[in-house]
Steps between C-alpha positions, in 0.01 A plus 500: 500500500638521857392809685748754631436525874726801556348781704406817314813673637809279509829608657715628215863383534819605324768230513872590469732199479804463274487120465248428228403154621445620857305802378275286282439247777412769753265669255329170425460403866379843611263511205329189634390696809141615443561856619848570356586611147859542378462802272868555414831314507849649467848353508707810580492755778503802271172382342304493827386859547427560132290183484321580827399843371332327205358185665399667829544195725372487856806306614850482351677171577872574463819298511802690635787407269382605154687626194479873438422597858418318819151429625579714804580801284183441299296471821612844611406650163163322499424660835529841332365424152226247585404566863188280477710195407613288795841334470576145610861385476545132412861387491735206532726709721353525848752747642430735790660792318269450204197495726599826667562666163169367362308655789686829454401492132135471596442128441197354677633147514809282469492124438753241387425276204495166679143542633183351345309698240195507730707695753609741228142549382386576853790744543386682184150531644636610838718784366205620292299519825768729638684239706875443512621146430854395593658155509513426878849349506640789302328755722663344807841501330460863395425609856831356614704620204472874546533761225767503232824662624577633151430858400319577176826608335681183612218298345534699176873432484459128568228471236723674249773247583286192442635418153863543595518867401823678588513782752538739207190354334296535820625856553399599147160334524412661833679828428725468802874526543697175511614574854139545611405169339787329682385649829145374449626156400726485804212591728273240338765229528542580869127499571446167322798339672655395171844523342437669167226668303380189316457319831321810629264488200427131560438550871280805446295305245473204733366725773257670260664839533554546124 
């Protein structure tokens, strides 16, 4: 029988990724590291905190765009509910706005998915040591991008408009008047330099502001 050469205390990792094949491949590759153990896997953002409270991972490896809720929203809740768990964002979308929001949510690291698994494994170890790990190219881009120009309410209104909801639908969902919704949409369209609210949604997403 081959011996298990893992150290007595492996790094416990929770993996949140909505694509099953990618999630399985990451879990397999990370599991080959002698000091890393994937103790939980989830495919939706609203499963992250509940699973973390049960599995008690040392590091949560989160995608951003997940069904249920985003990895960024889950990161902020993990900071409050599981303060001993370090969060590392791993995403396809290397956008400066996402990086800024991840840091505000308490994430300890932000990497894009095109790197080697050895780099990811070392990033997991680094954030557990208390270090911050950020993709260098993205960090440079974020410094030049500046903060999001959108207010929290403008973001809420754009998010509520994502699926083509009418102004009346958005107003009812957010408990605002229709005129107030129109004002927020107008401001968001102006700040994103677009022509209508759907273009504003696309631009805000592209910048990582939503």
